[in-house]
Coordinates of C-alpha atoms in Angstrom, one line a residue:
X1 CA 116.5 94.6 113.6
X2 CA 119.4 92.4 112.2
X3 CA 121.3 95.0 110.1
X4 CA 123.5 92.4 108.4
X5 CA 120.5 90.3 107.3
X6 CA 118.6 93.5 106.2
X7 CA 121.5 94.7 104.0
X8 CA 122.1 91.2 102.6
X9 CA 118.4 90.9 101.9
X10 CA 118.4 94.1 99.9
X11 CA 121.4 93.1 97.9
X12 CA 120.0 89.6 97.1
X13 CA 116.6 91.2 96.3
X14 CA 118.2 93.5 93.7
X15 CA 120.1 90.6 92.2
X16 CA 116.8 88.7 91.8
X17 CA 115.0 91.7 90.3
X18 CA 117.9 92.1 87.8
X19 CA 117.5 88.4 86.9
X20 CA 113.8 88.8 86.1
X21 CA 114.5 92.1 84.2
X22 CA 117.0 90.3 82.0
X23 CA 114.6 87.5 81.4
X24 CA 111.8 89.9 80.3
X25 CA 114.3 91.8 78.1
X26 CA 115.1 88.6 76.3
X27 CA 111.4 87.5 76.2
X28 CA 109.9 90.7 74.8
X29 CA 112.8 93.0 74.0
X30 CA 112.9 92.2 70.3
X31 CA 109.2 93.4 70.0
X32 CA 110.0 96.6 71.8
X33 CA 113.1 97.4 69.7
X34 CA 111.4 96.6 66.4
X35 CA 108.3 98.7 67.3
X36 CA 106.0 95.7 66.9
X37 CA 102.5 97.1 66.6
X38 CA 100.9 94.0 68.1
X39 CA 103.1 94.1 71.1
X40 CA 102.4 97.8 71.7
X41 CA 98.7 97.1 71.6
X42 CA 99.1 94.1 74.0
X43 CA 101.2 96.2 76.4
X44 CA 98.7 99.0 76.4
X45 CA 95.8 96.6 77.1
X46 CA 97.8 94.9 79.9
X47 CA 98.6 98.3 81.5
X48 CA 95.0 99.4 81.3
X49 CA 93.7 96.2 82.8
X50 CA 96.3 96.4 85.6
X51 CA 95.3 99.9 86.5
X52 CA 91.6 98.9 86.7
X53 CA 92.5 95.9 88.9
X54 CA 94.6 98.0 91.2
X55 CA 91.7 100.5 91.5
X56 CA 89.3 97.6 92.3
X57 CA 91.4 96.6 95.3
X58 CA 89.6 99.2 97.3
X59 CA 86.3 97.4 96.5
X60 CA 87.5 93.9 97.0
X61 CA 89.1 93.4 100.4
X62 CA 90.2 89.9 99.6
X63 CA 90.1 86.9 102.0
X64 CA 90.8 88.4 105.4
X65 CA 92.7 85.6 107.0
X66 CA 95.1 85.1 104.0
X67 CA 95.8 88.8 103.6
X68 CA 96.2 89.3 107.4
X69 CA 98.9 86.6 107.2
X70 CA 100.7 88.3 104.4
X71 CA 100.5 91.6 106.2
X72 CA 102.0 90.1 109.4
X73 CA 104.9 88.7 107.4
X74 CA 105.4 92.0 105.6
X75 CA 105.4 93.8 108.9
X76 CA 107.9 91.3 110.3
X77 CA 110.2 91.8 107.3
X78 CA 110.0 95.6 107.4
X79 CA 110.6 95.8 111.2
X80 CA 113.0 92.9 111.9
X81 CA 114.5 91.8 108.6
X82 CA 114.6 88.4 106.9
X83 CA 116.5 86.6 109.6
X84 CA 113.5 86.8 112.0
X85 CA 110.6 85.9 109.7
X86 CA 110.8 82.2 110.6
X87 CA 110.5 82.7 114.3
X88 CA 107.5 80.9 115.8
X89 CA 105.7 84.1 116.6
X90 CA 105.2 84.8 112.9
X91 CA 103.9 81.4 111.9
X92 CA 105.6 81.6 108.6
X93 CA 104.6 78.7 106.2
X94 CA 106.2 80.1 103.0
X95 CA 109.6 79.4 101.5
X96 CA 111.7 82.6 101.1
X97 CA 111.4 83.7 97.5
X98 CA 108.0 85.4 97.8
X99 CA 109.3 87.6 100.5
X100 CA 111.4 89.6 98.0
X101 CA 108.1 90.9 96.6
X102 CA 106.2 91.1 99.9
X103 CA 108.9 92.9 101.8
X104 CA 109.2 96.1 99.6
X105 CA 105.4 96.1 99.0
X106 CA 104.7 96.3 102.7
X107 CA 107.6 98.7 103.4
X108 CA 106.5 101.1 100.7
X109 CA 102.8 101.2 101.7
X110 CA 101.7 104.5 103.4
X111 CA 100.9 104.2 107.1
X112 CA 97.1 104.5 106.6
X113 CA 94.2 102.1 107.0
X114 CA 93.8 99.7 104.0
X115 CA 97.0 100.8 102.2
X116 CA 99.2 98.0 103.5
X117 CA 96.6 95.5 102.5
X118 CA 96.2 97.0 99.0
X119 CA 100.0 97.1 98.5
X120 CA 100.3 93.5 99.6
X121 CA 97.4 92.4 97.4
X122 CA 98.8 94.5 94.5
X123 CA 101.7 92.1 94.2
X124 CA 99.4 89.5 92.6
X125 CA 97.9 92.1 90.2
X126 CA 101.4 93.1 89.0
X127 CA 102.3 89.4 88.7
X128 CA 99.2 89.1 86.4
X129 CA 100.7 91.9 84.3
X130 CA 104.0 90.1 83.9
X131 CA 102.3 86.8 83.3
X132 CA 100.6 88.5 80.4
X133 CA 104.0 89.6 79.0
X134 CA 105.4 86.1 79.3
X135 CA 102.3 84.6 77.6
X136 CA 102.7 87.0 74.7
X137 CA 106.4 86.0 74.3
X138 CA 105.4 82.3 74.5
X139 CA 102.8 82.6 71.8
X140 CA 105.2 84.4 69.5
X141 CA 107.6 81.4 69.8
X142 CA 105.1 78.8 68.8
X143 CA 102.4 80.3 66.6
X144 CA 101.6 83.1 64.2
X145 CA 101.6 86.7 65.4
X146 CA 97.9 87.0 64.8
X147 CA 97.2 84.7 67.8
X148 CA 99.2 86.8 70.3
X149 CA 96.8 89.6 71.0
X150 CA 93.7 87.4 71.4
X151 CA 95.6 85.2 73.8
X152 CA 96.5 88.2 76.0
X153 CA 92.9 89.2 76.1
X154 CA 91.7 85.7 77.1
X155 CA 94.3 85.5 79.8
X156 CA 94.0 89.0 81.2
X157 CA 90.2 88.9 81.3
X158 CA 89.8 85.3 82.4
X159 CA 87.3 85.4 85.3
X160 CA 88.8 82.5 87.2
X161 CA 92.3 84.1 87.2
X162 CA 90.9 87.6 88.0
X163 CA 88.9 86.1 90.8
X164 CA 91.9 84.4 92.4
X165 CA 94.2 87.4 92.3
X166 CA 92.1 90.5 92.5
X167 CA 89.0 89.4 94.4
X168 CA 90.6 86.7 96.6
X169 CA 94.0 88.3 96.9
X170 CA 96.0 85.0 96.6
X171 CA 99.4 84.9 94.9
X172 CA 99.2 82.0 92.4
X173 CA 100.1 84.4 89.6
X174 CA 103.4 85.1 91.4
X175 CA 104.3 81.4 90.7
X176 CA 102.7 81.1 87.3
X177 CA 104.7 84.1 85.9
X178 CA 108.2 82.8 86.6
X179 CA 107.2 79.3 85.6
X180 CA 106.1 80.5 82.2
X181 CA 109.0 83.0 81.8
X182 CA 111.4 80.1 82.6
X183 CA 109.8 78.0 79.8
X184 CA 110.1 80.9 77.3
X185 CA 113.8 81.1 78.3
X186 CA 114.4 77.4 77.7
X187 CA 112.6 77.6 74.3
X188 CA 115.3 80.2 73.4
X189 CA 118.0 77.8 74.6
X190 CA 118.7 80.3 77.5
X191 CA 119.2 77.4 79.9
X192 CA 121.1 79.3 82.6
X193 CA 118.4 81.9 82.8
X194 CA 115.6 79.3 82.6
X195 CA 117.0 77.4 85.5
X196 CA 117.7 80.5 87.6
X197 CA 114.1 81.8 87.1
X198 CA 112.6 78.3 87.7
X199 CA 114.4 78.0 91.0
X200 CA 112.9 81.3 92.2
X201 CA 109.4 79.9 91.3
X202 CA 110.2 76.7 93.2
X203 CA 111.3 78.7 96.3
X204 CA 108.1 80.8 96.3
X205 CA 105.9 77.9 97.1
X206 CA 106.0 74.1 96.7
X207 CA 103.8 74.3 93.6
X208 CA 106.8 75.8 91.8
X209 CA 108.7 72.6 92.2
X210 CA 106.3 70.9 89.7
X211 CA 108.0 72.7 86.9
X212 CA 111.5 71.3 87.6
X213 CA 111.1 67.7 86.3
X214 CA 109.9 68.8 82.8
X215 CA 112.5 71.5 82.7
X216 CA 115.2 69.0 83.6
X217 CA 114.0 66.6 81.0
X218 CA 113.9 69.2 78.3
X219 CA 117.4 70.4 79.2
X220 CA 118.7 66.8 79.2
X221 CA 117.3 65.9 75.7
X222 CA 118.0 69.2 74.0
X223 CA 121.1 70.7 75.7
X224 CA 124.6 69.4 75.8
X225 CA 127.1 68.7 78.7
X226 CA 128.0 72.4 78.9
X227 CA 124.3 73.4 79.2
X228 CA 123.8 70.8 81.9
X229 CA 126.7 72.1 83.9
X230 CA 125.8 75.7 83.5
X231 CA 122.2 75.0 84.4
X232 CA 123.1 73.2 87.6
X233 CA 125.5 76.0 88.6
X234 CA 122.8 78.6 87.9
X235 CA 120.2 76.7 89.9
X236 CA 122.6 76.4 92.8
X237 CA 123.7 80.0 92.7
X238 CA 120.2 81.3 92.5
X239 CA 119.1 79.1 95.4
X240 CA 121.9 80.5 97.5
X241 CA 121.0 84.1 96.6
X242 CA 117.4 83.5 97.6
X243 CA 118.3 81.7 100.8
X244 CA 121.3 83.7 102.1
X245 CA 119.6 86.5 104.2
X246 CA 117.0 84.1 105.6
X247 CA 119.6 81.4 106.4
X248 CA 121.6 83.6 108.9
X249 CA 121.2 82.3 112.4
X250 CA 119.3 79.2 111.3
X251 CA 120.4 75.5 110.9
X252 CA 121.4 74.3 107.5
X253 CA 118.2 72.3 107.1
X254 CA 115.8 75.2 107.8
X255 CA 114.7 75.4 104.1
X256 CA 113.8 71.7 104.2
X257 CA 111.9 72.4 107.4
X258 CA 110.0 75.2 105.7
X259 CA 109.0 73.0 102.8
X260 CA 108.0 70.3 105.3
X261 CA 105.8 72.8 107.2
X262 CA 104.1 74.0 104.1
X263 CA 103.5 70.5 102.7
X264 CA 102.4 69.2 106.1
X265 CA 99.4 71.5 106.3
X266 CA 95.9 70.3 105.5
X267 CA 96.6 66.5 105.4
X268 CA 93.4 65.6 103.5
X269 CA 93.1 64.1 100.0
X270 CA 91.4 67.2 98.7
X271 CA 91.3 70.7 100.2
X272 CA 88.1 71.8 98.4
X273 CA 89.6 71.0 95.0
X274 CA 87.2 69.6 92.5
X275 CA 89.4 66.7 91.5
X276 CA 89.8 62.9 91.6
X277 CA 90.5 62.9 95.3
X278 CA 87.1 64.6 95.9
X279 CA 85.4 62.0 93.8
X280 CA 87.1 59.2 95.8
X281 CA 86.5 60.7 99.2
X282 CA 82.9 61.8 98.6
X283 CA 81.3 63.3 101.7
X284 CA 83.6 61.7 104.2
X285 CA 86.4 63.4 106.1
X286 CA 89.6 61.3 105.9
X287 CA 93.3 61.8 105.9
X288 CA 95.3 61.3 102.7
X289 CA 97.2 58.5 104.5
X290 CA 93.9 56.6 105.2
X291 CA 93.3 53.4 103.1
X292 CA 90.8 53.4 100.3
X293 CA 91.2 49.7 99.2
X294 CA 93.2 47.3 101.3
X295 CA 96.7 48.6 101.9
X296 CA 96.3 51.3 99.2
X297 CA 95.9 54.9 100.6
X298 CA 94.6 58.0 98.9
X299 CA 98.1 59.4 98.8
X300 CA 99.5 56.3 97.1
X301 CA 96.8 56.5 94.4
X302 CA 97.3 60.2 93.8
X303 CA 101.1 60.1 93.8
X304 CA 101.1 57.1 91.4
X305 CA 98.8 58.8 88.9
X306 CA 100.9 62.0 89.1
X307 CA 104.0 59.9 88.5
X308 CA 102.2 58.4 85.4
X309 CA 101.4 62.0 84.3
X310 CA 105.1 62.9 84.5
X311 CA 106.0 59.8 82.4
X312 CA 103.4 60.6 79.7
X313 CA 104.6 64.2 79.5
X314 CA 108.2 63.1 79.3
X315 CA 107.4 60.6 76.5
X316 CA 105.5 63.2 74.5
X317 CA 108.4 65.6 74.9
X318 CA 110.9 63.0 73.9
X319 CA 108.9 61.9 70.9
X320 CA 108.2 65.4 69.6
X321 CA 110.6 67.9 71.2
X322 CA 109.1 71.1 69.8
X323 CA 108.3 74.4 71.5
X324 CA 104.6 73.7 71.4
X325 CA 105.1 70.3 73.0
X326 CA 107.3 71.8 75.8
X327 CA 104.6 74.2 76.7
X328 CA 101.9 71.5 76.5
X329 CA 103.9 69.1 78.7
X330 CA 104.2 71.8 81.5
X331 CA 100.5 72.4 81.3
X332 CA 99.8 68.7 81.5
X333 CA 102.0 68.2 84.5
X334 CA 100.3 71.1 86.4
X335 CA 96.9 69.8 85.4
X336 CA 97.8 66.4 86.7
X337 CA 99.1 67.9 89.9
X338 CA 95.7 69.5 90.6
X339 CA 93.8 66.4 89.7
X340 CA 95.8 63.7 91.5
X341 CA 98.2 65.0 94.1
X342 CA 96.7 65.0 97.6
X343 CA 96.2 68.2 99.6
X344 CA 95.3 70.3 96.5
X345 CA 93.4 73.5 97.2
X346 CA 90.7 74.8 94.9
X347 CA 92.9 77.6 93.5
X348 CA 95.6 75.3 92.2
X349 CA 93.9 74.7 88.8
X350 CA 95.1 78.3 88.2
X351 CA 98.4 77.1 87.0
X352 CA 97.0 74.7 84.4
X353 CA 94.7 77.4 83.0
X354 CA 97.4 80.1 82.9
X355 CA 100.0 77.8 81.3
X356 CA 97.4 76.6 78.8
X357 CA 96.7 80.1 77.6
X358 CA 99.6 80.4 75.1
X359 CA 98.3 77.3 73.3
X360 CA 94.7 78.3 73.2
X361 CA 94.5 79.4 69.6
X362 CA 96.7 76.6 68.2
X363 CA 93.9 74.1 67.9
X364 CA 90.2 73.6 68.6
X365 CA 91.0 71.1 71.3
X366 CA 93.2 73.5 73.1
X367 CA 90.4 76.2 72.9
X368 CA 87.9 73.7 74.3
X369 CA 90.2 72.7 77.1
X370 CA 90.9 76.3 78.0
X371 CA 87.2 77.2 78.1
X372 CA 86.3 74.1 80.1
X373 CA 89.0 74.5 82.7
X374 CA 88.3 78.3 83.0
X375 CA 84.7 77.5 83.8
X376 CA 85.4 74.7 86.3
X377 CA 88.2 76.7 88.0
X378 CA 85.9 79.7 88.4
X379 CA 83.1 77.5 89.9
X380 CA 85.6 75.9 92.3
X381 CA 87.1 79.2 93.6
X382 CA 83.7 80.9 93.7
X383 CA 82.2 78.1 95.6
X384 CA 84.9 78.1 98.3
X385 CA 85.3 81.8 98.5
X386 CA 81.6 82.5 99.0
X387 CA 80.2 79.4 100.6
X388 CA 83.1 78.6 102.9
X389 CA 84.8 81.9 103.5
X390 CA 82.5 84.8 103.0
X391 CA 78.9 83.9 103.5
X392 CA 78.2 80.4 104.7
X393 CA 75.3 78.7 102.8
X394 CA 75.1 81.4 100.1
X395 CA 76.2 78.9 97.4
X396 CA 75.3 75.5 98.7
X397 CA 71.6 74.9 98.1
X398 CA 71.1 78.3 96.4
X399 CA 73.2 77.7 93.3
X400 CA 73.6 74.5 91.3
X401 CA 76.3 73.2 93.6
X402 CA 74.0 71.1 95.7
X403 CA 75.0 67.6 97.0
X404 CA 76.9 65.7 94.3
X405 CA 77.3 68.7 91.9
X406 CA 80.9 69.3 93.1
X407 CA 81.7 65.7 92.1
X408 CA 80.2 66.3 88.7
X409 CA 82.5 69.3 88.2
X410 CA 85.4 67.1 89.3
X411 CA 84.4 64.5 86.7
X412 CA 84.4 67.2 84.0
X413 CA 88.0 68.0 85.0
X414 CA 88.9 64.4 84.9
X415 CA 87.4 64.0 81.4
X416 CA 89.2 67.1 80.3
X417 CA 92.5 65.6 81.5
X418 CA 91.8 62.4 79.5
X419 CA 91.2 64.5 76.4
X420 CA 94.4 66.4 77.0
X421 CA 96.4 63.2 77.4
X422 CA 94.9 61.7 74.3
X423 CA 95.5 64.8 72.3
X424 CA 99.1 65.1 73.5
X425 CA 99.8 61.4 72.5
X426 CA 98.2 62.0 69.1
X427 CA 100.3 65.1 68.5
X428 CA 103.5 63.1 69.4
X429 CA 102.7 60.5 66.8
X430 CA 101.8 62.9 63.9
X431 CA 104.2 63.7 61.1
X432 CA 105.7 67.3 61.2
X433 CA 103.7 68.4 58.2
X434 CA 100.4 67.2 59.6
X435 CA 101.4 68.7 63.0
X436 CA 101.9 72.2 61.5
X437 CA 98.5 72.1 59.8
X438 CA 96.6 70.8 62.8
X439 CA 98.2 73.2 65.3
X440 CA 97.8 76.3 63.1
X441 CA 101.5 77.2 63.6
X442 CA 104.1 78.3 61.1
X443 CA 107.0 76.0 60.4
X444 CA 109.6 78.6 61.5
X445 CA 108.1 79.1 64.9
X446 CA 108.9 75.8 66.7
X447 CA 105.6 74.0 66.0

């Protein structure tokens, strides 16, 4: 064991936990101090649901290969410390930030069969809990208090999200939580905290990087020179804290290499994601660098459409820089990521669904989008988990997902994206008075 790396890892971990504690205090602290009845009920519901989910981990063993990989990394961290996790024998494909949760989870697990798995899988359940708190805080910043509790219920009991974290055991909630908390911070003009938390999300997995362009744009158009400088400093300092214990004994570019390894996996247009790439590819097996039409490859098409999504989100945010629009822009960008960017997995619609939740009661369109994407996300993850992972052939030919049906679900997702873009543009053009009425928000809450 590398003692220096181990001690440095503990210190850096405590600093990062303190960072998130401060963010949560700012996000929900006012409701705790004021004895807010709605928040007390929401907190009780989230705690109860979390306890049930943790108990269900005994019943749901998760996806064996994924969890075995997490357990291997947890064991390596507990035995050898962070400086050794990227040795070839451990086949580590994650960037470092997630290990600050995985490390203590594995180290604290009793040395008994099943307990290490449940502790490792429990990280995602706890992230679900904190995601719920962040969602409550987000709703309170854009809409009337009466929408906060129903939003928490829709988020915490969403079958697609429960399936991903509790049944599958994947850690997408561990990225969605800091992403949403970062947005709550920036809505409070807490730019330093927003960027520090966002950098942690970006260093968990590459999907966290998607948040940064919208966060940068919002900071640019709403902050001043001092905010820009402090935000840049906070981002750099946080990245160094996350990286420090893992960097020891490695070349300066090892983080770039880690991102490259992660992004280099599964070089196909769609990795079981029901999205545009699936529609374009059909039943053929191709690489994302293969050409679809002339010199135009699948990756060129997907990346161009995602770039267009960023432009649309930036324009909507510039045209109507409100709290509601900021949340909507982040949702839209993550939705565009799932639909267009090559190499998307079935689970990655999780981010769009989770980030849409705070907006769900602000209009009928948002409610319709949330229900639609929750259904298509559940179909996608259930199809992959059962048909391709657990019991081959159980779904294909036995449920409605026969040949061509996956493409139909993908087309529904594409249509939902078109509706979201159209609605966002319409919101950007509306007068503030019309906007407040149509979004069911109160004028004082950033709508």
